[in-house]
Each structure stands twice: as C-alpha cells, then as structure tokens.
Amino acid sequence: MANIRTRQYIGILAAVLSYYLLHEGAHLITALCMGVFKEVKFLGVGMQVDVAAAQMTDLQMGIFCLAGAVCTLIAAVLLTLLALNICRIESKTVKAAFYYITMVMLLLDPLYLSVLCSFFGGGDMNGIRLLLSEVIARIAFGVLFAIGLVVFIRRILPLYKAAFAN
C-alpha cells in the first residue's frame, strides 16, 4: 500500500507520460498520415515529433500543430465523463494517477496555448496561427482553460476528494 507522497509521485509521473503519449502521439499519427514524418527527438525530459516542414502546406502544418491539443482535450472530456466511475476504483494509486492525468489533460494545453507559448518559442501556436489569427486562437484556448479550471474545481476535485476520504 503506497503512502500519500508515493501516490502523488506516481500520479504525476503517470500524468506526464500520458500527456506525452497522447499529445505527441497525435502529432506522430498526423505526420505519418500526411507522409511528412522525419523523426522523434528526445529533448531533456521532453520529446518532439519532427516533420519535413518544407513539404507541408500551411493547412497541413496548422492541422499537425493543432492535433496534439485536440487529442488531449478529447481525453479531458472522456476522463471528466468517467470520473465518477474512476473514483469507484479501489486502488488509491490508480485513482491518484487518473486525478493528475485528468488535471493535465484539462489544463495544460489550453494554458500553454493561451499564455505560456509566448515565453517558450511558440511551439504549436506557430502552426495554429497558420489556420487562424493568433489572437483568436489565444482567446479560444483561454476560454478552454477557464472552462477546464471550472470543471476541475467544481467537478473533478470534489469527486476525488470524496473518493480519497473513503
């Protein structure tokens, strides 16, 4: 039986791994479908799917860059819908993992694409702005972040608090 701190570390590690698997996996599948995949680069604690950008249209690059965020947001919706069932799982370690995974899927991409991308070279926003105005994209992701934060505070947090209290 894992103690609280161990469950937290396992949960955070599960969230990081799940995020990279889904977000970068969506980029990888998109790149493979478009026939522009070059390699997967491992950068310190992260990873990045590299593509033959010169062979891509603006539309393709935009879709490629948007794919990761769309995938994590779909996962967030599914995890939110399944939260009550997940909270019935007996293993506190598994519940902790899903708690952190849900938090990351709900909040990370919207926060990054609305605010943080300005401080880290743009990332996916560099391609998304090929599809629509960067201001509109940032506002949209800001709204998604606000919605995700409300969902997390009003739905996810109370469910998991109750589940861990039992």
PDB file of C-alpha atoms in Angstrom:
ATOM      1  CA  MET A   1       0.000   0.000   0.000  1.00  0.00           C
ATOM      2  CA  ALA A   2       1.621   3.240  -1.172  1.00  0.00           C
ATOM      3  CA  ASN A   3       1.677   6.251   1.116  1.00  0.00           C
ATOM      4  CA  ILE A   4       0.263   9.613   0.044  1.00  0.00           C
ATOM      5  CA  ARG A   5       3.563  11.081  -1.194  1.00  0.00           C
ATOM      6  CA  THR A   6       4.368   7.963  -3.241  1.00  0.00           C
ATOM      7  CA  ARG A   7       0.878   8.026  -4.803  1.00  0.00           C
ATOM      8  CA  GLN A   8       1.379  11.695  -5.701  1.00  0.00           C
ATOM      9  CA  TYR A   9       4.712  10.995  -7.405  1.00  0.00           C
ATOM     10  CA  ILE A  10       3.284   8.019  -9.269  1.00  0.00           C
ATOM     11  CA  GLY A  11       0.265  10.120 -10.288  1.00  0.00           C
ATOM     12  CA  ILE A  12       2.413  12.982 -11.565  1.00  0.00           C
ATOM     13  CA  LEU A  13       4.673  10.592 -13.480  1.00  0.00           C
ATOM     14  CA  ALA A  14       1.598   8.903 -14.991  1.00  0.00           C
ATOM     15  CA  ALA A  15       0.225  12.311 -15.996  1.00  0.00           C
ATOM     16  CA  VAL A  16       3.473  13.360 -17.687  1.00  0.00           C
ATOM     17  CA  LEU A  17       3.792  10.064 -19.552  1.00  0.00           C
ATOM     18  CA  SER A  18       0.111  10.093 -20.564  1.00  0.00           C
ATOM     19  CA  TYR A  19       0.371  13.659 -21.786  1.00  0.00           C
ATOM     20  CA  TYR A  20       3.404  12.929 -23.968  1.00  0.00           C
ATOM     21  CA  LEU A  21       1.869   9.717 -25.258  1.00  0.00           C
ATOM     22  CA  LEU A  22      -1.383  11.423 -26.281  1.00  0.00           C
ATOM     23  CA  HIS A  23      -0.143  14.863 -27.348  1.00  0.00           C
ATOM     24  CA  GLU A  24       2.992  13.794 -29.199  1.00  0.00           C
ATOM     25  CA  GLY A  25       1.284  10.594 -30.354  1.00  0.00           C
ATOM     26  CA  ALA A  26      -1.364  12.714 -32.080  1.00  0.00           C
ATOM     27  CA  HIS A  27       1.390  14.707 -33.790  1.00  0.00           C
ATOM     28  CA  LEU A  28       3.092  11.460 -34.826  1.00  0.00           C
ATOM     29  CA  ILE A  29      -0.064   9.913 -36.288  1.00  0.00           C
ATOM     30  CA  THR A  30      -0.878  13.158 -38.113  1.00  0.00           C
ATOM     31  CA  ALA A  31       2.646  13.380 -39.546  1.00  0.00           C
ATOM     32  CA  LEU A  32       2.558   9.741 -40.646  1.00  0.00           C
ATOM     33  CA  CYS A  33      -0.839  10.212 -42.322  1.00  0.00           C
ATOM     34  CA  MET A  34       0.482  13.265 -44.167  1.00  0.00           C
ATOM     35  CA  GLY A  35       3.687  11.468 -45.154  1.00  0.00           C
ATOM     36  CA  VAL A  36       5.926  14.150 -43.588  1.00  0.00           C
ATOM     37  CA  PHE A  37       7.306  12.333 -40.508  1.00  0.00           C
ATOM     38  CA  LYS A  38      11.101  12.649 -40.067  1.00  0.00           C
ATOM     39  CA  GLU A  39      11.963  11.567 -36.519  1.00  0.00           C
ATOM     40  CA  VAL A  40      11.121  11.742 -32.837  1.00  0.00           C
ATOM     41  CA  LYS A  41      13.551  13.983 -30.968  1.00  0.00           C
ATOM     42  CA  PHE A  42      14.153  13.496 -27.260  1.00  0.00           C
ATOM     43  CA  LEU A  43      14.895  16.829 -25.610  1.00  0.00           C
ATOM     44  CA  GLY A  44      15.887  16.523 -21.965  1.00  0.00           C
ATOM     45  CA  VAL A  45      12.714  15.474 -20.191  1.00  0.00           C
ATOM     46  CA  GLY A  46      10.547  16.018 -23.254  1.00  0.00           C
ATOM     47  CA  MET A  47      10.121  14.839 -26.785  1.00  0.00           C
ATOM     48  CA  GLN A  48       9.097  16.332 -30.104  1.00  0.00           C
ATOM     49  CA  VAL A  49       7.884  14.929 -33.412  1.00  0.00           C
ATOM     50  CA  ASP A  50       9.943  16.396 -36.245  1.00  0.00           C
ATOM     51  CA  VAL A  51       8.426  16.767 -39.706  1.00  0.00           C
ATOM     52  CA  ALA A  52       9.529  17.775 -43.205  1.00  0.00           C
ATOM     53  CA  ALA A  53       8.009  21.247 -42.820  1.00  0.00           C
ATOM     54  CA  ALA A  54       9.189  22.411 -46.250  1.00  0.00           C
ATOM     55  CA  GLN A  55       6.953  19.783 -47.861  1.00  0.00           C
ATOM     56  CA  MET A  56       3.849  20.873 -45.925  1.00  0.00           C
ATOM     57  CA  THR A  57       1.188  23.404 -46.817  1.00  0.00           C
ATOM     58  CA  ASP A  58       0.099  25.950 -44.208  1.00  0.00           C
ATOM     59  CA  LEU A  59      -3.108  23.947 -43.734  1.00  0.00           C
ATOM     60  CA  GLN A  60      -1.165  20.739 -43.093  1.00  0.00           C
ATOM     61  CA  MET A  61       1.169  22.474 -40.630  1.00  0.00           C
ATOM     62  CA  GLY A  62      -1.784  24.008 -38.813  1.00  0.00           C
ATOM     63  CA  ILE A  63      -3.555  20.671 -38.540  1.00  0.00           C
ATOM     64  CA  PHE A  64      -0.342  18.974 -37.413  1.00  0.00           C
ATOM     65  CA  CYS A  65       0.186  21.570 -34.663  1.00  0.00           C
ATOM     66  CA  LEU A  66      -3.446  21.501 -33.544  1.00  0.00           C
ATOM     67  CA  ALA A  67      -3.665  17.694 -33.384  1.00  0.00           C
ATOM     68  CA  GLY A  68      -1.934  17.344 -30.009  1.00  0.00           C
ATOM     69  CA  ALA A  69      -4.183  19.835 -28.228  1.00  0.00           C
ATOM     70  CA  VAL A  70      -7.323  18.365 -29.785  1.00  0.00           C
ATOM     71  CA  CYS A  71      -6.323  14.899 -28.621  1.00  0.00           C
ATOM     72  CA  THR A  72      -5.610  15.988 -25.027  1.00  0.00           C
ATOM     73  CA  LEU A  73      -8.885  17.929 -24.887  1.00  0.00           C
ATOM     74  CA  ILE A  74     -10.837  14.886 -26.091  1.00  0.00           C
ATOM     75  CA  ALA A  75      -9.100  12.845 -23.393  1.00  0.00           C
ATOM     76  CA  ALA A  76     -10.032  15.526 -20.826  1.00  0.00           C
ATOM     77  CA  VAL A  77     -13.701  15.304 -21.785  1.00  0.00           C
ATOM     78  CA  LEU A  78     -13.669  11.496 -21.604  1.00  0.00           C
ATOM     79  CA  LEU A  79     -11.872  11.477 -18.244  1.00  0.00           C
ATOM     80  CA  THR A  80     -14.324  14.044 -16.877  1.00  0.00           C
ATOM     81  CA  LEU A  81     -17.280  11.959 -18.039  1.00  0.00           C
ATOM     82  CA  LEU A  82     -15.736   8.827 -16.496  1.00  0.00           C
ATOM     83  CA  ALA A  83     -14.601  10.497 -13.253  1.00  0.00           C
ATOM     84  CA  LEU A  84     -17.377   9.046 -11.105  1.00  0.00           C
ATOM     85  CA  ASN A  85     -16.564   5.527 -12.292  1.00  0.00           C
ATOM     86  CA  ILE A  86     -12.824   6.105 -11.881  1.00  0.00           C
ATOM     87  CA  CYS A  87     -13.406   7.278  -8.307  1.00  0.00           C
ATOM     88  CA  ARG A  88     -15.014   3.899  -7.536  1.00  0.00           C
ATOM     89  CA  ILE A  89     -11.731   2.107  -8.247  1.00  0.00           C
ATOM     90  CA  GLU A  90     -10.377   0.695  -5.006  1.00  0.00           C
ATOM     91  CA  SER A  91      -6.693   1.392  -5.642  1.00  0.00           C
ATOM     92  CA  LYS A  92      -5.759   4.818  -4.336  1.00  0.00           C
ATOM     93  CA  THR A  93      -2.657   4.762  -6.517  1.00  0.00           C
ATOM     94  CA  VAL A  94      -4.733   4.267  -9.670  1.00  0.00           C
ATOM     95  CA  LYS A  95      -7.149   6.993  -8.554  1.00  0.00           C
ATOM     96  CA  ALA A  96      -4.227   9.363  -7.914  1.00  0.00           C
ATOM     97  CA  ALA A  97      -2.874   8.663 -11.386  1.00  0.00           C
ATOM     98  CA  PHE A  98      -6.233   9.433 -13.007  1.00  0.00           C
ATOM     99  CA  TYR A  99      -6.629  12.565 -10.871  1.00  0.00           C
ATOM    100  CA  TYR A 100      -3.341  14.030 -12.138  1.00  0.00           C
ATOM    101  CA  ILE A 101      -3.897  12.798 -15.691  1.00  0.00           C
ATOM    102  CA  THR A 102      -7.321  14.487 -15.756  1.00  0.00           C
ATOM    103  CA  MET A 103      -5.860  17.727 -14.397  1.00  0.00           C
ATOM    104  CA  VAL A 104      -3.103  17.789 -17.018  1.00  0.00           C
ATOM    105  CA  MET A 105      -5.427  16.950 -19.918  1.00  0.00           C
ATOM    106  CA  LEU A 106      -7.928  19.626 -18.868  1.00  0.00           C
ATOM    107  CA  LEU A 107      -5.484  22.435 -18.242  1.00  0.00           C
ATOM    108  CA  LEU A 108      -2.017  22.094 -19.776  1.00  0.00           C
ATOM    109  CA  ASP A 109      -2.563  22.677 -23.497  1.00  0.00           C
ATOM    110  CA  PRO A 110      -5.143  25.449 -23.026  1.00  0.00           C
ATOM    111  CA  LEU A 111      -2.837  27.238 -20.558  1.00  0.00           C
ATOM    112  CA  TYR A 112       0.186  26.810 -22.794  1.00  0.00           C
ATOM    113  CA  LEU A 113      -1.573  27.896 -25.976  1.00  0.00           C
ATOM    114  CA  SER A 114      -3.292  30.895 -24.386  1.00  0.00           C
ATOM    115  CA  VAL A 115      -0.434  32.341 -22.309  1.00  0.00           C
ATOM    116  CA  LEU A 116       2.747  30.328 -21.880  1.00  0.00           C
ATOM    117  CA  CYS A 117       3.665  29.856 -25.553  1.00  0.00           C
ATOM    118  CA  SER A 118       4.834  33.499 -25.598  1.00  0.00           C
ATOM    119  CA  PHE A 119       7.630  32.598 -23.211  1.00  0.00           C
ATOM    120  CA  PHE A 120       8.759  29.332 -24.827  1.00  0.00           C
ATOM    121  CA  GLY A 121       9.175  29.990 -28.537  1.00  0.00           C
ATOM    122  CA  GLY A 122       5.592  29.478 -29.626  1.00  0.00           C
ATOM    123  CA  GLY A 123       5.586  25.709 -30.083  1.00  0.00           C
ATOM    124  CA  ASP A 124       2.320  24.510 -31.582  1.00  0.00           C
ATOM    125  CA  MET A 125       0.997  28.079 -31.739  1.00  0.00           C
ATOM    126  CA  ASN A 126       3.460  28.697 -34.599  1.00  0.00           C
ATOM    127  CA  GLY A 127       1.432  26.305 -36.742  1.00  0.00           C
ATOM    128  CA  ILE A 128      -2.012  27.018 -35.322  1.00  0.00           C
ATOM    129  CA  ARG A 129      -1.693  30.663 -36.315  1.00  0.00           C
ATOM    130  CA  LEU A 130      -1.423  29.497 -39.925  1.00  0.00           C
ATOM    131  CA  LEU A 131      -5.065  28.397 -39.598  1.00  0.00           C
ATOM    132  CA  LEU A 132      -6.492  31.411 -37.779  1.00  0.00           C
ATOM    133  CA  SER A 133      -5.479  34.628 -36.107  1.00  0.00           C
ATOM    134  CA  GLU A 134      -3.179  34.089 -33.141  1.00  0.00           C
ATOM    135  CA  VAL A 135      -5.304  36.467 -31.064  1.00  0.00           C
ATOM    136  CA  ILE A 136      -8.437  34.431 -31.782  1.00  0.00           C
ATOM    137  CA  ALA A 137      -6.587  31.171 -31.071  1.00  0.00           C
ATOM    138  CA  ARG A 138      -5.237  32.507 -27.755  1.00  0.00           C
ATOM    139  CA  ILE A 139      -8.673  33.756 -26.721  1.00  0.00           C
ATOM    140  CA  ALA A 140     -10.241  30.414 -27.648  1.00  0.00           C
ATOM    141  CA  PHE A 141      -7.636  28.478 -25.684  1.00  0.00           C
ATOM    142  CA  GLY A 142      -8.015  30.949 -22.806  1.00  0.00           C
ATOM    143  CA  VAL A 143     -11.744  30.218 -22.742  1.00  0.00           C
ATOM    144  CA  LEU A 144     -10.989  26.474 -22.834  1.00  0.00           C
ATOM    145  CA  PHE A 145      -8.579  26.950 -19.925  1.00  0.00           C
ATOM    146  CA  ALA A 146     -11.216  28.834 -17.919  1.00  0.00           C
ATOM    147  CA  ILE A 147     -13.806  26.139 -18.648  1.00  0.00           C
ATOM    148  CA  GLY A 148     -11.312  23.413 -17.741  1.00  0.00           C
ATOM    149  CA  LEU A 149     -10.443  25.161 -14.489  1.00  0.00           C
ATOM    150  CA  VAL A 150     -14.121  25.468 -13.534  1.00  0.00           C
ATOM    151  CA  VAL A 151     -14.730  21.809 -14.423  1.00  0.00           C
ATOM    152  CA  PHE A 152     -11.706  20.779 -12.402  1.00  0.00           C
ATOM    153  CA  ILE A 153     -12.665  22.827  -9.336  1.00  0.00           C
ATOM    154  CA  ARG A 154     -16.403  22.113  -9.397  1.00  0.00           C
ATOM    155  CA  ARG A 155     -16.488  18.507 -10.639  1.00  0.00           C
ATOM    156  CA  ILE A 156     -13.146  16.693 -10.517  1.00  0.00           C
ATOM    157  CA  LEU A 157     -11.764  17.994  -7.224  1.00  0.00           C
ATOM    158  CA  PRO A 158     -14.909  17.224  -5.154  1.00  0.00           C
ATOM    159  CA  LEU A 159     -15.279  13.739  -6.652  1.00  0.00           C
ATOM    160  CA  TYR A 160     -11.691  12.769  -5.974  1.00  0.00           C
ATOM    161  CA  LYS A 161     -11.681  14.388  -2.504  1.00  0.00           C
ATOM    162  CA  ALA A 162     -14.669  12.260  -1.558  1.00  0.00           C
ATOM    163  CA  ALA A 163     -13.115   9.156  -3.127  1.00  0.00           C
ATOM    164  CA  PHE A 164      -9.874   9.580  -1.183  1.00  0.00           C
ATOM    165  CA  ALA A 165     -11.737  10.284   2.061  1.00  0.00           C
ATOM    166  CA  ASN A 166     -13.357   6.843   1.939  1.00  0.00           C
TER     167      ASN A 166
END
